[in-house]
Coordinates of N, CA, C and O in Angstrom, one line a residue:
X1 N -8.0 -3.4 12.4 CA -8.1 -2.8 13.6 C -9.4 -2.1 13.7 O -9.9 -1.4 12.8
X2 N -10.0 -2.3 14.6 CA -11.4 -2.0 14.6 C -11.3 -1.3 16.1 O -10.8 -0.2 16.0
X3 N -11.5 -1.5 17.2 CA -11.6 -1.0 18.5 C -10.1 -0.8 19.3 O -9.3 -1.8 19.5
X4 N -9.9 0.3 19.8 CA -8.7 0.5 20.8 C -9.5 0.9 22.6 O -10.4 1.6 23.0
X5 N -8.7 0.2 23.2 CA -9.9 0.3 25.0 C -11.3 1.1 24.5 O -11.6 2.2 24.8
X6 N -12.0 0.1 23.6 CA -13.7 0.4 23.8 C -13.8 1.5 22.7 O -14.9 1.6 22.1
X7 N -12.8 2.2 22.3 CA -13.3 3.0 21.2 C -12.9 2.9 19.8 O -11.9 2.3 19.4
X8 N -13.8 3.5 19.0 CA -13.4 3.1 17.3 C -12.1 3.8 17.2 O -11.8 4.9 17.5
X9 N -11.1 2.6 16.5 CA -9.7 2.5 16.6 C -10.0 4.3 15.5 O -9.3 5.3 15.6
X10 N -10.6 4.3 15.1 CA -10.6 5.7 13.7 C -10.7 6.6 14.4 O -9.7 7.3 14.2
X11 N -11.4 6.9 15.1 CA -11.4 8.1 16.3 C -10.1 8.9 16.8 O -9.9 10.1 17.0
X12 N -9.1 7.7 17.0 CA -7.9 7.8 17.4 C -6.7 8.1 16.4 O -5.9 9.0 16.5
X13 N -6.8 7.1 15.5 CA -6.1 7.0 14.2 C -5.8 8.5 13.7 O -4.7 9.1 13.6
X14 N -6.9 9.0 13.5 CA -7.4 10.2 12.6 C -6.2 11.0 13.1 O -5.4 11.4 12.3
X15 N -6.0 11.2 14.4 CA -5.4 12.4 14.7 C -4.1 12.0 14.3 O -3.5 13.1 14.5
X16 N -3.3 11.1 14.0 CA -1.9 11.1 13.7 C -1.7 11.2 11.8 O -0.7 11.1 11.1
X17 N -3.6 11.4 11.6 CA -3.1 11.7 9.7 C -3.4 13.2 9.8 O -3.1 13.9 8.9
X18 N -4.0 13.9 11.0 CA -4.0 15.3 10.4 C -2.9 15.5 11.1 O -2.2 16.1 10.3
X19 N -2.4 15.5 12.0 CA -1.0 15.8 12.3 C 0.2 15.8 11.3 O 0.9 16.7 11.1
X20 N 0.0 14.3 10.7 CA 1.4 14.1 10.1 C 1.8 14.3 8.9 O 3.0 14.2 8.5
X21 N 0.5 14.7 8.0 CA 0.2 15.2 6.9 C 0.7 16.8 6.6 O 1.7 17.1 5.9
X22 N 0.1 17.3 7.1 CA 0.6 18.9 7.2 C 1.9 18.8 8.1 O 2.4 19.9 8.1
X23 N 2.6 17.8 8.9 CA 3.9 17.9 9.1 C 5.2 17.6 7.8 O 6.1 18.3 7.2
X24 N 4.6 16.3 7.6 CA 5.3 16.2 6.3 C 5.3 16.8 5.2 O 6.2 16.6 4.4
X25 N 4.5 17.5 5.0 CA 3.7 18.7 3.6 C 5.1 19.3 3.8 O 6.1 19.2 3.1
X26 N 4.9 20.4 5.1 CA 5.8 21.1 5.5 C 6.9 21.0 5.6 O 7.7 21.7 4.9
X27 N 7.5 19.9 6.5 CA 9.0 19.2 6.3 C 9.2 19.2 4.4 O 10.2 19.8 3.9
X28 N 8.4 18.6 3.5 CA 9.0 18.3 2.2 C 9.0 19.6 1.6 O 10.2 19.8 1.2
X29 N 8.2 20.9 1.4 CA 8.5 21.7 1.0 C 9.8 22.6 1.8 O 10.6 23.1 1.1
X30 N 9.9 22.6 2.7 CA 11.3 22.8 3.5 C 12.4 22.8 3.1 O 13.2 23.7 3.0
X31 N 12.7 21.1 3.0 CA 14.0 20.6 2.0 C 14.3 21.4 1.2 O 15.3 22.1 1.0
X32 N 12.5 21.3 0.1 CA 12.9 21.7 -1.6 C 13.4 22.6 -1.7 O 14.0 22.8 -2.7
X33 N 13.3 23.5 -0.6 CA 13.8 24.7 -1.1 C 15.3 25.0 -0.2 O 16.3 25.6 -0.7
X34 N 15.1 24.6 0.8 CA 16.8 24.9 1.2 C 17.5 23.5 1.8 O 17.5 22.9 2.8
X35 N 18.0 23.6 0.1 CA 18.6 21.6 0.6 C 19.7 21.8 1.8 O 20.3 20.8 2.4
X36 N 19.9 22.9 2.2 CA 20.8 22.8 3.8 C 19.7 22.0 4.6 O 20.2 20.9 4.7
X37 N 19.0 22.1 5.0 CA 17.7 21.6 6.0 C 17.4 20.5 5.3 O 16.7 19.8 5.9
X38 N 17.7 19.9 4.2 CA 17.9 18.5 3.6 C 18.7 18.0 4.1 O 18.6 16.8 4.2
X39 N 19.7 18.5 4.6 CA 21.0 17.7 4.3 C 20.7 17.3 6.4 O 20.7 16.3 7.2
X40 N 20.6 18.1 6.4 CA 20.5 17.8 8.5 C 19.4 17.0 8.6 O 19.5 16.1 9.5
X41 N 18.1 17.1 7.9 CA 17.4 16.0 7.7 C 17.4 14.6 7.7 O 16.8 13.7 8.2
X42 N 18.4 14.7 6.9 CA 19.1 13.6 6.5 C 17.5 12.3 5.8 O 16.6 12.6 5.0
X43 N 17.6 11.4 6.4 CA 16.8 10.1 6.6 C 15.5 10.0 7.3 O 14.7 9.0 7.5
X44 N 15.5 11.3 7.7 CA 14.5 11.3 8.6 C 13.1 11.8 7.5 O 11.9 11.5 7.5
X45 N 13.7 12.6 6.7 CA 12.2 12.9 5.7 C 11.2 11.8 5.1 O 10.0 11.6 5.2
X46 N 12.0 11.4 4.7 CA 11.3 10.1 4.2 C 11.0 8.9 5.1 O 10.2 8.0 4.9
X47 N 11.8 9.2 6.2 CA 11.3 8.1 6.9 C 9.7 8.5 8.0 O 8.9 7.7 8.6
X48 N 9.7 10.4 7.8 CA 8.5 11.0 8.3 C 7.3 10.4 6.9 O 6.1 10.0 7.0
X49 N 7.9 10.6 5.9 CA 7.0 10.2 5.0 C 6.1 9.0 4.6 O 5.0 9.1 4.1
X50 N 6.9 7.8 5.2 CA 6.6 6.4 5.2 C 5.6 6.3 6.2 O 4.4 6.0 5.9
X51 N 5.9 6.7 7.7 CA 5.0 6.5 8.8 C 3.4 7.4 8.4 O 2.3 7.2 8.8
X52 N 3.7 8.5 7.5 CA 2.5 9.2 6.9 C 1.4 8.4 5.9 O 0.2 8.3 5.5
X53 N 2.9 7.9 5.6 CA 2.0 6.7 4.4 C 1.3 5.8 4.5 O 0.3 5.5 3.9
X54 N 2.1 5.0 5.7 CA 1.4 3.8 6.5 C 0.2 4.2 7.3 O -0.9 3.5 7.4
X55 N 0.4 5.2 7.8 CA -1.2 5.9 8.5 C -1.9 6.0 8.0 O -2.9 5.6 8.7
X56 N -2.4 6.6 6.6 CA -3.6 6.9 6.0 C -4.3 5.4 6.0 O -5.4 5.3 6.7
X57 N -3.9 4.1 5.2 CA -4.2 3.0 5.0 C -5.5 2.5 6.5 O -6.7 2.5 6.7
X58 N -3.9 2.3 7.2 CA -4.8 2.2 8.6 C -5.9 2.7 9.1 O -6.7 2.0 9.6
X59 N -6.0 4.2 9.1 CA -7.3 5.4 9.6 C -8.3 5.0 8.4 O -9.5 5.1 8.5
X60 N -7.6 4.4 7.3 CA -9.2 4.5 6.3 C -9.9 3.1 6.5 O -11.1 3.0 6.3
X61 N -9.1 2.1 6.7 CA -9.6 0.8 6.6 C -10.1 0.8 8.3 O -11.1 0.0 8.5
X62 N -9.6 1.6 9.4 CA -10.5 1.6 10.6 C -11.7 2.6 10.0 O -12.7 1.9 10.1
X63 N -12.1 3.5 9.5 CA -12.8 4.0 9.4 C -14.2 3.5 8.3 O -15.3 3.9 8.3
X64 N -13.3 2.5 7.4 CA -14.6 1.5 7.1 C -15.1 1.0 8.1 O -16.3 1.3 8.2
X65 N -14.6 0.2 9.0 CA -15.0 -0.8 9.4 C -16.3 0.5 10.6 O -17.4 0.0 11.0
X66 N -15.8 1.8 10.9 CA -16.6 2.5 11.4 C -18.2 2.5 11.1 O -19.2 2.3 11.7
X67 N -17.8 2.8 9.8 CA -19.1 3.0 8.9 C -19.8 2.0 8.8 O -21.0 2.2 9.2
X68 N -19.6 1.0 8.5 CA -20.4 -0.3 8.9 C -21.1 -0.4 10.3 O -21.9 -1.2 10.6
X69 N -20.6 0.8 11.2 CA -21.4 0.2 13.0 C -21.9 1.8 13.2 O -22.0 2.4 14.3
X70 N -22.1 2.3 11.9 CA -22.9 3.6 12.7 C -24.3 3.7 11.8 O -24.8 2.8 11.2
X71 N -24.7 4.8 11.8 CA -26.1 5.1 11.2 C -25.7 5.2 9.2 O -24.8 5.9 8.7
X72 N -26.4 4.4 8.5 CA -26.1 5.0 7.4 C -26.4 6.6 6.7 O -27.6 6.8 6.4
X73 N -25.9 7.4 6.5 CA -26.4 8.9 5.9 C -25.4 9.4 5.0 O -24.3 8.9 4.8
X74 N -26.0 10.6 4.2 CA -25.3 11.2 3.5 C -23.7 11.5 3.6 O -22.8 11.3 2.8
X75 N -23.8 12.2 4.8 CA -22.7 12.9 5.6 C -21.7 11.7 5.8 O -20.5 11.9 5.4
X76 N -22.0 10.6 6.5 CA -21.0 9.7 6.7 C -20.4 8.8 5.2 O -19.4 8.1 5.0
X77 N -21.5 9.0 4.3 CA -21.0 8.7 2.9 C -20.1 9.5 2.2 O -19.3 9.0 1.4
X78 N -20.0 10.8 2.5 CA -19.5 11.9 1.9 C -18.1 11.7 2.1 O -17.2 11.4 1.3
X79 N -17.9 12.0 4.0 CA -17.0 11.3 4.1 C -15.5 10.4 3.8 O -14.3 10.6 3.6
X80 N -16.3 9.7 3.8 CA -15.7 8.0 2.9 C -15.1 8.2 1.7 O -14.2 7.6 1.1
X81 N -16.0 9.3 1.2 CA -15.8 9.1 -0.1 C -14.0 10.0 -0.1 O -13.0 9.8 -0.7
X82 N -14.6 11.1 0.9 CA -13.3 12.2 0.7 C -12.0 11.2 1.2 O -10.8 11.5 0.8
X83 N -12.1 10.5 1.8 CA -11.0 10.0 2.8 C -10.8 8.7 2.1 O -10.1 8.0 2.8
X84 N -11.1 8.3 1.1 CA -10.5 7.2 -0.1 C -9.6 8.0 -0.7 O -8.7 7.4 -1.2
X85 N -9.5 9.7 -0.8 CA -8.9 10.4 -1.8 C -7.5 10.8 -1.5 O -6.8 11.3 -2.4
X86 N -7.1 10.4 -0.1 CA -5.6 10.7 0.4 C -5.0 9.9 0.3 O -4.3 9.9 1.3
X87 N -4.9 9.1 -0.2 CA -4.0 7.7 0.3 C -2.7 8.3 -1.3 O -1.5 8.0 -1.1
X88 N -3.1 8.9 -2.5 CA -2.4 9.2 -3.3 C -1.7 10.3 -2.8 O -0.4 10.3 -2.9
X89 N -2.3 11.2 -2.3 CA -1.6 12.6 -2.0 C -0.6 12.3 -0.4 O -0.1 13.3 0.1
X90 N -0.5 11.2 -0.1 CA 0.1 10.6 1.0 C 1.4 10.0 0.0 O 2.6 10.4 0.0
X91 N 0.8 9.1 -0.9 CA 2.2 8.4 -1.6 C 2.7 9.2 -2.9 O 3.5 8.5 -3.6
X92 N 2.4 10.5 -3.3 CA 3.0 11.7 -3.9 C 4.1 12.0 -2.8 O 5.2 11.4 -2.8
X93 N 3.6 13.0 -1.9 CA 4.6 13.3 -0.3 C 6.2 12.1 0.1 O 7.3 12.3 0.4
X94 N 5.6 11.0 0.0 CA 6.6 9.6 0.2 C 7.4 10.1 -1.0 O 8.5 10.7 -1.0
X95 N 6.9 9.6 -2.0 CA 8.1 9.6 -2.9 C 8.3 10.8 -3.2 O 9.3 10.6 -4.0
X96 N 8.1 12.0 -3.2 CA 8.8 12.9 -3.4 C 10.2 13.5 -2.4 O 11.2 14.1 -2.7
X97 N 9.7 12.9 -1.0 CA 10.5 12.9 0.3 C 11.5 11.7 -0.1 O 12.6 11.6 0.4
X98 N 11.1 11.0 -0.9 CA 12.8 9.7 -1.0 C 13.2 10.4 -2.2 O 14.4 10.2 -2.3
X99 N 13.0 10.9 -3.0 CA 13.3 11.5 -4.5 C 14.5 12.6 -3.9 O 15.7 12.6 -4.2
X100 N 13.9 13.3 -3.0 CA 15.1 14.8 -2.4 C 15.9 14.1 -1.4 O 17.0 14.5 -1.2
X101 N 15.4 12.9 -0.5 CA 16.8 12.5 0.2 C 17.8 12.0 -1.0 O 19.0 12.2 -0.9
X102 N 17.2 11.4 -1.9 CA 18.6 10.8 -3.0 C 19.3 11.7 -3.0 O 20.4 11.7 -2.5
X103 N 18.6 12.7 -3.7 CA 19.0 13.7 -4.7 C 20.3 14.4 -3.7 O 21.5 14.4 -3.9
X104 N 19.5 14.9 -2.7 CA 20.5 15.2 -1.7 C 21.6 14.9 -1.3 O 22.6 15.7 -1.1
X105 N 21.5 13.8 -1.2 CA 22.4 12.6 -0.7 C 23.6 12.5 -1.8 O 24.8 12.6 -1.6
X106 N 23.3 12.5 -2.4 CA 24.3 12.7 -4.1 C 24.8 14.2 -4.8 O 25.2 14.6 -5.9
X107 N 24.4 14.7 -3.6 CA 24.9 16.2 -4.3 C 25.8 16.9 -3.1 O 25.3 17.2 -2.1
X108 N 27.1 17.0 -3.5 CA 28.3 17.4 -2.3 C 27.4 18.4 -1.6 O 26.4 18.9 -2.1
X109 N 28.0 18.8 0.0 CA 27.3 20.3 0.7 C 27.7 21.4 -0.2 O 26.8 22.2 -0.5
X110 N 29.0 21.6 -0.6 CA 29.0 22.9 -1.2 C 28.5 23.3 -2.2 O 28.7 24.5 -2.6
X111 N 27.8 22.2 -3.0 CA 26.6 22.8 -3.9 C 25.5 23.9 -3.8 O 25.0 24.7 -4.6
X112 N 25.3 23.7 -2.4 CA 24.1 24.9 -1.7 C 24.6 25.4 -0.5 O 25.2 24.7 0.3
X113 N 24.4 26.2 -0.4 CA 24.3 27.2 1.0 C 23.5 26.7 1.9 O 23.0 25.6 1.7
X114 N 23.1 27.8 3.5 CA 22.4 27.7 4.3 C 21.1 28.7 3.7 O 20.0 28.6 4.2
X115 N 21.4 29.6 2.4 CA 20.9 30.5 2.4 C 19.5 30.0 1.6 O 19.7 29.4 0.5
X116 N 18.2 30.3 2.0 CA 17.1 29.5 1.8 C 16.8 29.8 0.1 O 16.3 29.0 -0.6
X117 N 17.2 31.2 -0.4 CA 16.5 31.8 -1.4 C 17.4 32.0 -2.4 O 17.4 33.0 -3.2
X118 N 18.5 30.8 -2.5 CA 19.7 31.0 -3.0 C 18.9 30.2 -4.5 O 18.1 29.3 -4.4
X119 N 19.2 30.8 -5.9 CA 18.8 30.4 -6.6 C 19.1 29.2 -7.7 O 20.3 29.3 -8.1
X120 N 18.5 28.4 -8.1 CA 18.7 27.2 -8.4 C 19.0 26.7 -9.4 O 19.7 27.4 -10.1
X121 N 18.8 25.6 -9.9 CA 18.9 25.1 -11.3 C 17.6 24.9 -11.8 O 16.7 25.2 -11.0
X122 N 17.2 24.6 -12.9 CA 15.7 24.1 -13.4 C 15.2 23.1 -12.4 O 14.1 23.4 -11.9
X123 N 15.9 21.9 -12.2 CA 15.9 20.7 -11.8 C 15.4 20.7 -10.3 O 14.4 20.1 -9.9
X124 N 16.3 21.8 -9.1 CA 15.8 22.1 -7.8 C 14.7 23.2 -8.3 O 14.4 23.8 -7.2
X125 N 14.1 23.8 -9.1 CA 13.4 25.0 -9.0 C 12.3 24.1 -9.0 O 11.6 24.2 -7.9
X126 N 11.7 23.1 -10.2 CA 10.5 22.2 -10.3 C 10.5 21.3 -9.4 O 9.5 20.7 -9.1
X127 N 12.0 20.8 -8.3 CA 11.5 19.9 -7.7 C 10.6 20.7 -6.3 O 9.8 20.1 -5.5
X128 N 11.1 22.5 -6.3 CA 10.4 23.0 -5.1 C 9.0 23.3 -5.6 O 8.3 22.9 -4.6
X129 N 8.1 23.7 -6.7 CA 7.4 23.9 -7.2 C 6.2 23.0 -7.0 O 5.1 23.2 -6.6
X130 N 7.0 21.4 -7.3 CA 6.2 20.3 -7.7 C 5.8 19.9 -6.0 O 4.7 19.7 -5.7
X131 N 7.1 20.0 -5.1 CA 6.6 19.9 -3.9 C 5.9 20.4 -3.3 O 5.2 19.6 -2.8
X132 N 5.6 21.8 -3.1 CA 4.7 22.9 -3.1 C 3.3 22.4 -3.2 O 2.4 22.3 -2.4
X133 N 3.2 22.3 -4.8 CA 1.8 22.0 -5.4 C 1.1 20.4 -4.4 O -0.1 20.4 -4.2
X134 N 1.9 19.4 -4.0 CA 2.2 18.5 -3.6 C 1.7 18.3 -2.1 O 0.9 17.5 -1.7
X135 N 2.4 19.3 -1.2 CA 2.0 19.9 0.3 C 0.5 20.2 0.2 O -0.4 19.5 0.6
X136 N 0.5 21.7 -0.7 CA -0.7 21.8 -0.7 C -1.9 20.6 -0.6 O -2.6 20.2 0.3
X137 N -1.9 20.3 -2.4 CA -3.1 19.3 -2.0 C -3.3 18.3 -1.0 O -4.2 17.5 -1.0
X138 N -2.2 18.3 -0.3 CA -2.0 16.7 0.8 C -3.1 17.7 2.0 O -4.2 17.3 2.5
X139 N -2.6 18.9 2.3 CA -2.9 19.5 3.1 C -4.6 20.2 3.1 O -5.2 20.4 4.2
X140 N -5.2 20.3 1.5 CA -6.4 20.9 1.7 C -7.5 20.0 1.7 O -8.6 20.4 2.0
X141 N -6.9 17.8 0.9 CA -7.1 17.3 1.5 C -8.1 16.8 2.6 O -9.3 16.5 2.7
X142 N -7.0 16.9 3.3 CA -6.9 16.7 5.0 C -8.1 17.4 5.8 O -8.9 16.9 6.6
X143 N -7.9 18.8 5.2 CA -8.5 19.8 5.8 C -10.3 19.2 5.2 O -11.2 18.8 6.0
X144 N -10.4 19.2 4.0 CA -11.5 18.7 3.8 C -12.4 17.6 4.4 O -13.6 17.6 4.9
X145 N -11.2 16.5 4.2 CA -11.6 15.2 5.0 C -12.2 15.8 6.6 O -13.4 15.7 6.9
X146 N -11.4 16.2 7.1 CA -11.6 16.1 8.5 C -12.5 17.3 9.0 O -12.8 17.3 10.2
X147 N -13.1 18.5 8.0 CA -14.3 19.0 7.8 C -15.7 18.4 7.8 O -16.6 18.7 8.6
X148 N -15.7 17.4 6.8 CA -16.3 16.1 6.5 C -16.8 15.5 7.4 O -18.0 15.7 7.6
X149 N -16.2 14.9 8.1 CA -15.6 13.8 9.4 C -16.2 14.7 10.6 O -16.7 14.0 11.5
X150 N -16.2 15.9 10.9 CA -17.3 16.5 11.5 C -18.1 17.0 11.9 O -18.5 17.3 13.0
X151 N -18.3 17.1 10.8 CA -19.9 17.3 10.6 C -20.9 15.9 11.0 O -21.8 15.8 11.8
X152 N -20.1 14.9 9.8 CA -21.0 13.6 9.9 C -21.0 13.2 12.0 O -22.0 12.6 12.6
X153 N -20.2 13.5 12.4 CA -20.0 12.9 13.8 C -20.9 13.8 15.0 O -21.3 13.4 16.1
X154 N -20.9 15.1 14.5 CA -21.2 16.0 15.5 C -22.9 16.6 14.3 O -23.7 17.3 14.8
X155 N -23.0 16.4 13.5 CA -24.5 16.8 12.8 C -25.8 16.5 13.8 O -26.4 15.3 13.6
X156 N -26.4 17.5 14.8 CA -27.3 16.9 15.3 C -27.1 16.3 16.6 O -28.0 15.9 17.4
X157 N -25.5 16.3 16.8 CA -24.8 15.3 18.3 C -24.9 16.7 19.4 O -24.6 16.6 20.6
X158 N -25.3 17.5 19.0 CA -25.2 18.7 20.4 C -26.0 19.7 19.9 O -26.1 19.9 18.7
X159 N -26.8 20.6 21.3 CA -27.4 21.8 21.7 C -26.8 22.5 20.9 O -25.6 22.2 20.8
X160 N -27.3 23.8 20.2 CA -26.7 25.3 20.5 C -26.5 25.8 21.5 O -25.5 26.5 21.6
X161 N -27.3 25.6 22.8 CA -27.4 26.5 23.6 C -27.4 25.3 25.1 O -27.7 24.1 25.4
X162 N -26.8 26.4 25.7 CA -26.5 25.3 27.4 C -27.4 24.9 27.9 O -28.2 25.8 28.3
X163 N -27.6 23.5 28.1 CA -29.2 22.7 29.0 C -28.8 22.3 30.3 O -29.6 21.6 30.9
X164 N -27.5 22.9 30.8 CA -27.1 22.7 32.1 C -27.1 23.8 33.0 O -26.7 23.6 34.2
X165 N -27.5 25.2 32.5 CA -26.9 26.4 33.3 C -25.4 26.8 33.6 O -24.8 27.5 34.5
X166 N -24.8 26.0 32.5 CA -23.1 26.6 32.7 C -22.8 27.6 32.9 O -21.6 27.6 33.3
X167 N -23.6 29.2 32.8 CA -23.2 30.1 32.4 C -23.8 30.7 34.5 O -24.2 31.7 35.0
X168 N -23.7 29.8 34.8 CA -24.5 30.6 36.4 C -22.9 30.6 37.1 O -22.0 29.8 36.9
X169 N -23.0 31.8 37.9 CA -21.9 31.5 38.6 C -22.0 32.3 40.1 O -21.0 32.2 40.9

């Protein structure tokens, strides 16, 4: 996928991995910790996780094909380089999101409460922990990349100051 109506399909893409990344982050650390919000979840975690997963691929292989039709520079290298680096912290998120629907899934309701800070076994305490640690880096990431991804696009693309008189009124 290279162009959507005239513009670079990546332009577009982008916005459904920072969206869905820090949605999913958040949805999986959620569960971990109050498998009640697992259980109403149900199918839907992982199946938020998969469409997260399948997005990164997409947004990175449109955004090669970017890089090849713009200016070569540092910034747009830099980049590239950051946004090869999610595609793992996307398929951590996945399978940790099918790991807690199992888990879930296999564990009667009256095992847990509604109560979020109800205390655990070893087994749900590392799987909230590991999720956590998990969210985060998906999430700081993201944040990087799309730091990145800013700069290179907008470095030099605009004024400081208004060359239209916007400020007249």
């Amino acid at each position: 996928m290279s162009l959507v109506n005239g513009l670079p399909a990546h332009v577009l893409l982008v916005h459904f991995v920072v969206v869905l990344v820090p949605l999913t982050a958040l949805a999986l650390v959620v569960c971990a910790i109050w498998p009640a919000a697992a259980r109403r979840l149900g199918l839907v975690l992982p199946l938020l996780a998969l469409v997260t997963l399948v997005s990164v691929p997409l947004t990175s292989n449109a955004g090669e094909w970017l890089e090849g039709h713009v200016a070569d520079n540092a910034l747009v290298r830099r980049h590239a380089e950051l946004g090869d680096g999610l595609l793992p912290w996307a398929g951590f998120l996945f399978v940790l999101a099918l790991a807690l629907w199992w888990k879930v899934g296999r564990t009667p309701a009256s095992a847990d409460s509604d109560a979020p800070r109800r205390p655990g076994t070893p087994v749900r305490v590392a799987a909230a922990v590991l999720s956590l640690a998990v969210a985060a880096g998906a999430v700081v990431d993201v944040y990087r990349i799309g730091d990145s991804g800013a700069k290179a696009a907008w470095h030099d693309g605009y004024s400081k100051t208004a060359s239209h008189g916007g400020d007249e009124g």
